[in-house]
Amino acid sequence: MYFKRHDGQAVTCDDFLAAMADANDVDLSQFALWYSTAGTPSLTYSSTYDKEKSLYQLTLSQSSRSDDPLLIPVAVGLLDKESGAEVVPTTVLQLKEVTQTFDFPNIKGDVVPSILRNFSAPVKLNPATGVVDETELAFLASKDTDGETIVFLLYSHLKDVNCSHHNQTYNSLYY
C-alpha cells in the first residue's frame, strides 16, 4: 500500500504511518509518539510464577520523556529454567500503558524470560530490582535461541561492569 500511494514521491513520517495503519487496519497514533519523544525509553521487568496455577506473569513498566505512554512492541519468549527448552515461542506483547502485567497460562515449571527478542524495540532494559541476575544472564547466553537477545543482554550488562584494569567503566572506554 505504501508504494502504491507514494512511489517516486518525497514523503513524511506521517505518510508512512498512515499507509501502515491503513494496510493493517490499526490505529498507530500511540506509536507515532516515538517520533516526537526525545531520548531512549526505559523498560523495567519483573516476573512471578505460581506453580499451583501454572501461571507465569511478566510485568513491564516504561518510562520516557513523553507525557503519555508509548506503544512499545516487546517480543518475548520463555525458556524452561531446567532444560533451556523454549516453552513459549516468540510472542510480541504490546506495552501500551505505563505498567502492564501479561499472563502466560499453562506453564508447567519455572521459566526464564527472553525479553526484546529480535531487538523488537530500541529501549534500555533493566530488571525492576535494579540488579541484573547474572545466573539468568549466563543461562540466556548459553540457551537462548535468539542471537540478538544474547548480544543485547550481554552488551547491556557489560557496559555497566567496572573495568578494574583501566579503573573505568566500559562506556568510558568507547564514549
PDB file of C-alpha atoms in Angstrom:
ATOM      1  CA  MET A   1       0.000   0.000   0.000  1.00  0.00           C
ATOM      2  CA  TYR A   2       2.834   2.399   0.836  1.00  0.00           C
ATOM      3  CA  PHE A   3       4.465   2.089  -2.587  1.00  0.00           C
ATOM      4  CA  LYS A   4       1.120   2.210  -4.347  1.00  0.00           C
ATOM      5  CA  ARG A   5       0.414   5.566  -2.707  1.00  0.00           C
ATOM      6  CA  HIS A   6       3.854   7.130  -2.647  1.00  0.00           C
ATOM      7  CA  ASP A   7       6.164   5.527  -5.235  1.00  0.00           C
ATOM      8  CA  GLY A   8       8.509   8.204  -6.552  1.00  0.00           C
ATOM      9  CA  GLN A   9       7.348  10.863  -4.075  1.00  0.00           C
ATOM     10  CA  ALA A  10       9.054  12.679  -1.233  1.00  0.00           C
ATOM     11  CA  VAL A  11       7.035  11.605   1.804  1.00  0.00           C
ATOM     12  CA  THR A  12       6.853  12.295   5.519  1.00  0.00           C
ATOM     13  CA  CYS A  13       6.803  10.014   8.545  1.00  0.00           C
ATOM     14  CA  ASP A  14       3.093  10.771   8.810  1.00  0.00           C
ATOM     15  CA  ASP A  15       2.573   9.464   5.254  1.00  0.00           C
ATOM     16  CA  PHE A  16       4.403   6.265   6.161  1.00  0.00           C
ATOM     17  CA  LEU A  17       2.402   5.781   9.380  1.00  0.00           C
ATOM     18  CA  ALA A  18      -0.888   6.416   7.584  1.00  0.00           C
ATOM     19  CA  ALA A  19      -0.078   3.800   4.948  1.00  0.00           C
ATOM     20  CA  MET A  20       0.966   1.230   7.572  1.00  0.00           C
ATOM     21  CA  ALA A  21      -2.146   1.935   9.679  1.00  0.00           C
ATOM     22  CA  ASP A  22      -4.442   1.585   6.672  1.00  0.00           C
ATOM     23  CA  ALA A  23      -2.725  -1.560   5.374  1.00  0.00           C
ATOM     24  CA  ASN A  24      -3.059  -3.265   8.757  1.00  0.00           C
ATOM     25  CA  ASP A  25      -6.333  -1.704   9.899  1.00  0.00           C
ATOM     26  CA  VAL A  26      -4.786  -0.465  13.169  1.00  0.00           C
ATOM     27  CA  ASP A  27      -4.557   2.847  14.986  1.00  0.00           C
ATOM     28  CA  LEU A  28      -0.902   3.883  15.162  1.00  0.00           C
ATOM     29  CA  SER A  29      -1.422   7.241  16.880  1.00  0.00           C
ATOM     30  CA  GLN A  30       0.157   5.975  20.120  1.00  0.00           C
ATOM     31  CA  PHE A  31       3.072   4.517  18.164  1.00  0.00           C
ATOM     32  CA  ALA A  32       3.570   7.932  16.483  1.00  0.00           C
ATOM     33  CA  LEU A  33       4.667   9.335  19.865  1.00  0.00           C
ATOM     34  CA  TRP A  34       8.058   7.733  19.156  1.00  0.00           C
ATOM     35  CA  TYR A  35       8.663  10.418  16.509  1.00  0.00           C
ATOM     36  CA  SER A  36       8.118  13.311  18.919  1.00  0.00           C
ATOM     37  CA  THR A  37       9.739  11.895  22.060  1.00  0.00           C
ATOM     38  CA  ALA A  38      13.401  12.685  22.661  1.00  0.00           C
ATOM     39  CA  GLY A  39      15.741  10.161  24.243  1.00  0.00           C
ATOM     40  CA  THR A  40      15.650   6.427  24.706  1.00  0.00           C
ATOM     41  CA  PRO A  41      12.742   4.956  26.674  1.00  0.00           C
ATOM     42  CA  SER A  42      13.493   2.667  29.616  1.00  0.00           C
ATOM     43  CA  LEU A  43      11.744  -0.617  30.199  1.00  0.00           C
ATOM     44  CA  THR A  44      11.781  -2.490  33.513  1.00  0.00           C
ATOM     45  CA  TYR A  45      10.562  -6.001  34.096  1.00  0.00           C
ATOM     46  CA  SER A  46       9.655  -8.303  36.942  1.00  0.00           C
ATOM     47  CA  SER A  47       8.006 -11.692  36.992  1.00  0.00           C
ATOM     48  CA  THR A  48       6.264 -14.229  39.182  1.00  0.00           C
ATOM     49  CA  TYR A  49       5.473 -17.894  38.763  1.00  0.00           C
ATOM     50  CA  ASP A  50       2.568 -19.571  40.541  1.00  0.00           C
ATOM     51  CA  LYS A  51       3.239 -23.309  40.472  1.00  0.00           C
ATOM     52  CA  GLU A  52      -0.249 -24.234  41.727  1.00  0.00           C
ATOM     53  CA  LYS A  53      -1.953 -22.239  38.963  1.00  0.00           C
ATOM     54  CA  SER A  54       0.751 -22.986  36.343  1.00  0.00           C
ATOM     55  CA  LEU A  55       0.777 -19.252  35.699  1.00  0.00           C
ATOM     56  CA  TYR A  56       3.760 -17.114  34.783  1.00  0.00           C
ATOM     57  CA  GLN A  57       3.259 -13.348  34.927  1.00  0.00           C
ATOM     58  CA  LEU A  58       5.572 -10.786  33.370  1.00  0.00           C
ATOM     59  CA  THR A  59       5.176  -7.170  34.458  1.00  0.00           C
ATOM     60  CA  LEU A  60       6.622  -4.486  32.201  1.00  0.00           C
ATOM     61  CA  SER A  61       6.894  -0.791  33.038  1.00  0.00           C
ATOM     62  CA  GLN A  62       8.024   2.016  30.784  1.00  0.00           C
ATOM     63  CA  SER A  63       9.388   5.487  31.312  1.00  0.00           C
ATOM     64  CA  SER A  64      10.246   8.125  28.728  1.00  0.00           C
ATOM     65  CA  ARG A  65      10.120  11.859  28.204  1.00  0.00           C
ATOM     66  CA  SER A  66       6.627  11.564  26.728  1.00  0.00           C
ATOM     67  CA  ASP A  67       3.666  12.727  28.786  1.00  0.00           C
ATOM     68  CA  ASP A  68       1.758   9.700  27.512  1.00  0.00           C
ATOM     69  CA  PRO A  69       2.843   6.051  27.387  1.00  0.00           C
ATOM     70  CA  LEU A  70       4.439   4.914  24.149  1.00  0.00           C
ATOM     71  CA  LEU A  71       3.326   1.817  22.279  1.00  0.00           C
ATOM     72  CA  ILE A  72       6.324  -0.460  22.754  1.00  0.00           C
ATOM     73  CA  PRO A  73       6.391  -3.814  20.958  1.00  0.00           C
ATOM     74  CA  VAL A  74       8.170  -6.265  23.249  1.00  0.00           C
ATOM     75  CA  ALA A  75       8.993  -9.651  21.738  1.00  0.00           C
ATOM     76  CA  VAL A  76       9.247 -12.270  24.482  1.00  0.00           C
ATOM     77  CA  GLY A  77       9.971 -15.973  24.610  1.00  0.00           C
ATOM     78  CA  LEU A  78      10.024 -18.207  27.685  1.00  0.00           C
ATOM     79  CA  LEU A  79      12.693 -20.837  28.296  1.00  0.00           C
ATOM     80  CA  ASP A  80      12.326 -23.709  30.760  1.00  0.00           C
ATOM     81  CA  LYS A  81      14.659 -22.956  33.668  1.00  0.00           C
ATOM     82  CA  GLU A  82      15.838 -26.566  33.970  1.00  0.00           C
ATOM     83  CA  SER A  83      16.212 -27.745  30.377  1.00  0.00           C
ATOM     84  CA  GLY A  84      16.517 -24.492  28.452  1.00  0.00           C
ATOM     85  CA  ALA A  85      13.774 -25.658  26.090  1.00  0.00           C
ATOM     86  CA  GLU A  86      11.621 -22.937  24.610  1.00  0.00           C
ATOM     87  CA  VAL A  87       8.188 -23.370  26.219  1.00  0.00           C
ATOM     88  CA  VAL A  88       6.662 -20.215  24.729  1.00  0.00           C
ATOM     89  CA  PRO A  89       7.919 -19.195  21.292  1.00  0.00           C
ATOM     90  CA  THR A  90       8.465 -15.564  20.452  1.00  0.00           C
ATOM     91  CA  THR A  91       5.309 -13.586  21.188  1.00  0.00           C
ATOM     92  CA  VAL A  92       5.018  -9.846  20.647  1.00  0.00           C
ATOM     93  CA  LEU A  93       3.434  -8.073  23.605  1.00  0.00           C
ATOM     94  CA  GLN A  94       2.080  -4.570  23.092  1.00  0.00           C
ATOM     95  CA  LEU A  95       3.019  -2.413  26.046  1.00  0.00           C
ATOM     96  CA  LYS A  96       0.513   0.450  25.839  1.00  0.00           C
ATOM     97  CA  GLU A  97       0.293   1.550  29.472  1.00  0.00           C
ATOM     98  CA  VAL A  98       2.925   2.780  31.901  1.00  0.00           C
ATOM     99  CA  THR A  99       2.747  -0.634  33.600  1.00  0.00           C
ATOM    100  CA  GLN A 100       1.129  -3.821  32.345  1.00  0.00           C
ATOM    101  CA  THR A 101       1.144  -7.428  33.510  1.00  0.00           C
ATOM    102  CA  PHE A 102       0.982 -10.171  30.902  1.00  0.00           C
ATOM    103  CA  ASP A 103      -0.246 -13.661  31.814  1.00  0.00           C
ATOM    104  CA  PHE A 104       1.204 -16.856  30.396  1.00  0.00           C
ATOM    105  CA  PRO A 105      -1.081 -19.731  31.483  1.00  0.00           C
ATOM    106  CA  ASN A 106      -0.311 -23.458  31.427  1.00  0.00           C
ATOM    107  CA  ILE A 107       3.378 -23.068  32.229  1.00  0.00           C
ATOM    108  CA  LYS A 108       4.458 -26.340  33.849  1.00  0.00           C
ATOM    109  CA  GLY A 109       7.682 -25.198  35.512  1.00  0.00           C
ATOM    110  CA  ASP A 110       9.697 -22.097  36.297  1.00  0.00           C
ATOM    111  CA  VAL A 111      10.926 -20.219  33.240  1.00  0.00           C
ATOM    112  CA  VAL A 112      13.393 -17.523  32.261  1.00  0.00           C
ATOM    113  CA  PRO A 113      12.078 -14.733  30.044  1.00  0.00           C
ATOM    114  CA  SER A 114      13.946 -13.796  26.888  1.00  0.00           C
ATOM    115  CA  ILE A 115      12.910 -10.155  26.500  1.00  0.00           C
ATOM    116  CA  LEU A 116      13.307  -7.895  23.445  1.00  0.00           C
ATOM    117  CA  ARG A 117      13.859 -10.753  21.049  1.00  0.00           C
ATOM    118  CA  ASN A 118      14.882  -9.713  17.546  1.00  0.00           C
ATOM    119  CA  PHE A 119      15.634  -6.299  19.079  1.00  0.00           C
ATOM    120  CA  SER A 120      11.899  -5.588  18.975  1.00  0.00           C
ATOM    121  CA  ALA A 121      12.202  -2.086  20.462  1.00  0.00           C
ATOM    122  CA  PRO A 122      15.064   0.388  20.935  1.00  0.00           C
ATOM    123  CA  VAL A 123      14.816   0.724  24.709  1.00  0.00           C
ATOM    124  CA  LYS A 124      17.005   0.420  27.777  1.00  0.00           C
ATOM    125  CA  LEU A 125      16.086  -2.806  29.580  1.00  0.00           C
ATOM    126  CA  ASN A 126      16.541  -3.204  33.335  1.00  0.00           C
ATOM    127  CA  PRO A 127      15.186  -5.558  35.972  1.00  0.00           C
ATOM    128  CA  ALA A 128      12.759  -3.857  38.361  1.00  0.00           C
ATOM    129  CA  THR A 129      15.091  -4.754  41.227  1.00  0.00           C
ATOM    130  CA  GLY A 130      17.868  -2.735  39.601  1.00  0.00           C
ATOM    131  CA  VAL A 131      20.217  -5.713  39.939  1.00  0.00           C
ATOM    132  CA  VAL A 132      20.958  -7.975  36.979  1.00  0.00           C
ATOM    133  CA  ASP A 133      20.661 -11.656  37.844  1.00  0.00           C
ATOM    134  CA  GLU A 134      23.971 -12.906  36.451  1.00  0.00           C
ATOM    135  CA  THR A 135      22.817 -16.525  36.690  1.00  0.00           C
ATOM    136  CA  GLU A 136      19.855 -15.732  34.412  1.00  0.00           C
ATOM    137  CA  LEU A 137      22.126 -13.760  32.103  1.00  0.00           C
ATOM    138  CA  ALA A 138      24.518 -16.713  31.795  1.00  0.00           C
ATOM    139  CA  PHE A 139      21.557 -19.059  31.259  1.00  0.00           C
ATOM    140  CA  LEU A 140      20.209 -16.893  28.411  1.00  0.00           C
ATOM    141  CA  ALA A 141      23.679 -16.538  26.892  1.00  0.00           C
ATOM    142  CA  SER A 142      24.002 -20.328  26.711  1.00  0.00           C
ATOM    143  CA  LYS A 143      20.411 -21.412  25.987  1.00  0.00           C
ATOM    144  CA  ASP A 144      18.544 -18.642  24.167  1.00  0.00           C
ATOM    145  CA  THR A 145      17.805 -19.306  20.509  1.00  0.00           C
ATOM    146  CA  ASP A 146      17.635 -15.596  19.650  1.00  0.00           C
ATOM    147  CA  GLY A 147      21.092 -14.222  18.840  1.00  0.00           C
ATOM    148  CA  GLU A 148      20.010 -10.587  19.058  1.00  0.00           C
ATOM    149  CA  THR A 149      18.782 -11.112  22.617  1.00  0.00           C
ATOM    150  CA  ILE A 150      22.081 -12.650  23.655  1.00  0.00           C
ATOM    151  CA  VAL A 151      24.119  -9.788  22.189  1.00  0.00           C
ATOM    152  CA  PHE A 152      21.760  -7.138  23.587  1.00  0.00           C
ATOM    153  CA  LEU A 153      21.750  -8.598  27.110  1.00  0.00           C
ATOM    154  CA  LEU A 154      25.491  -9.113  27.252  1.00  0.00           C
ATOM    155  CA  TYR A 155      26.213  -5.619  25.943  1.00  0.00           C
ATOM    156  CA  SER A 156      23.697  -4.076  28.344  1.00  0.00           C
ATOM    157  CA  HIS A 157      25.349  -5.849  31.255  1.00  0.00           C
ATOM    158  CA  LEU A 158      28.966  -5.352  30.196  1.00  0.00           C
ATOM    159  CA  LYS A 159      28.601  -1.626  29.630  1.00  0.00           C
ATOM    160  CA  ASP A 160      27.903  -1.256  33.343  1.00  0.00           C
ATOM    161  CA  VAL A 161      30.713  -3.508  34.547  1.00  0.00           C
ATOM    162  CA  ASN A 162      33.681  -1.715  36.065  1.00  0.00           C
ATOM    163  CA  CYS A 163      36.859  -2.384  34.114  1.00  0.00           C
ATOM    164  CA  SER A 164      39.265  -2.543  37.044  1.00  0.00           C
ATOM    165  CA  HIS A 165      42.360  -2.778  34.807  1.00  0.00           C
ATOM    166  CA  HIS A 166      41.675   0.709  33.485  1.00  0.00           C
ATOM    167  CA  ASN A 167      39.661   1.863  36.537  1.00  0.00           C
ATOM    168  CA  GLN A 168      36.960   2.988  34.109  1.00  0.00           C
ATOM    169  CA  THR A 169      33.585   1.672  33.084  1.00  0.00           C
ATOM    170  CA  TYR A 170      33.101   0.028  29.721  1.00  0.00           C
ATOM    171  CA  ASN A 171      31.268   3.121  28.467  1.00  0.00           C
ATOM    172  CA  SER A 172      34.155   5.443  29.238  1.00  0.00           C
ATOM    173  CA  LEU A 173      36.437   3.326  27.088  1.00  0.00           C
ATOM    174  CA  TYR A 174      34.362   3.980  23.999  1.00  0.00           C
ATOM    175  CA  TYR A 175      32.479   7.226  24.546  1.00  0.00           C
TER     176      TYR A 175
END
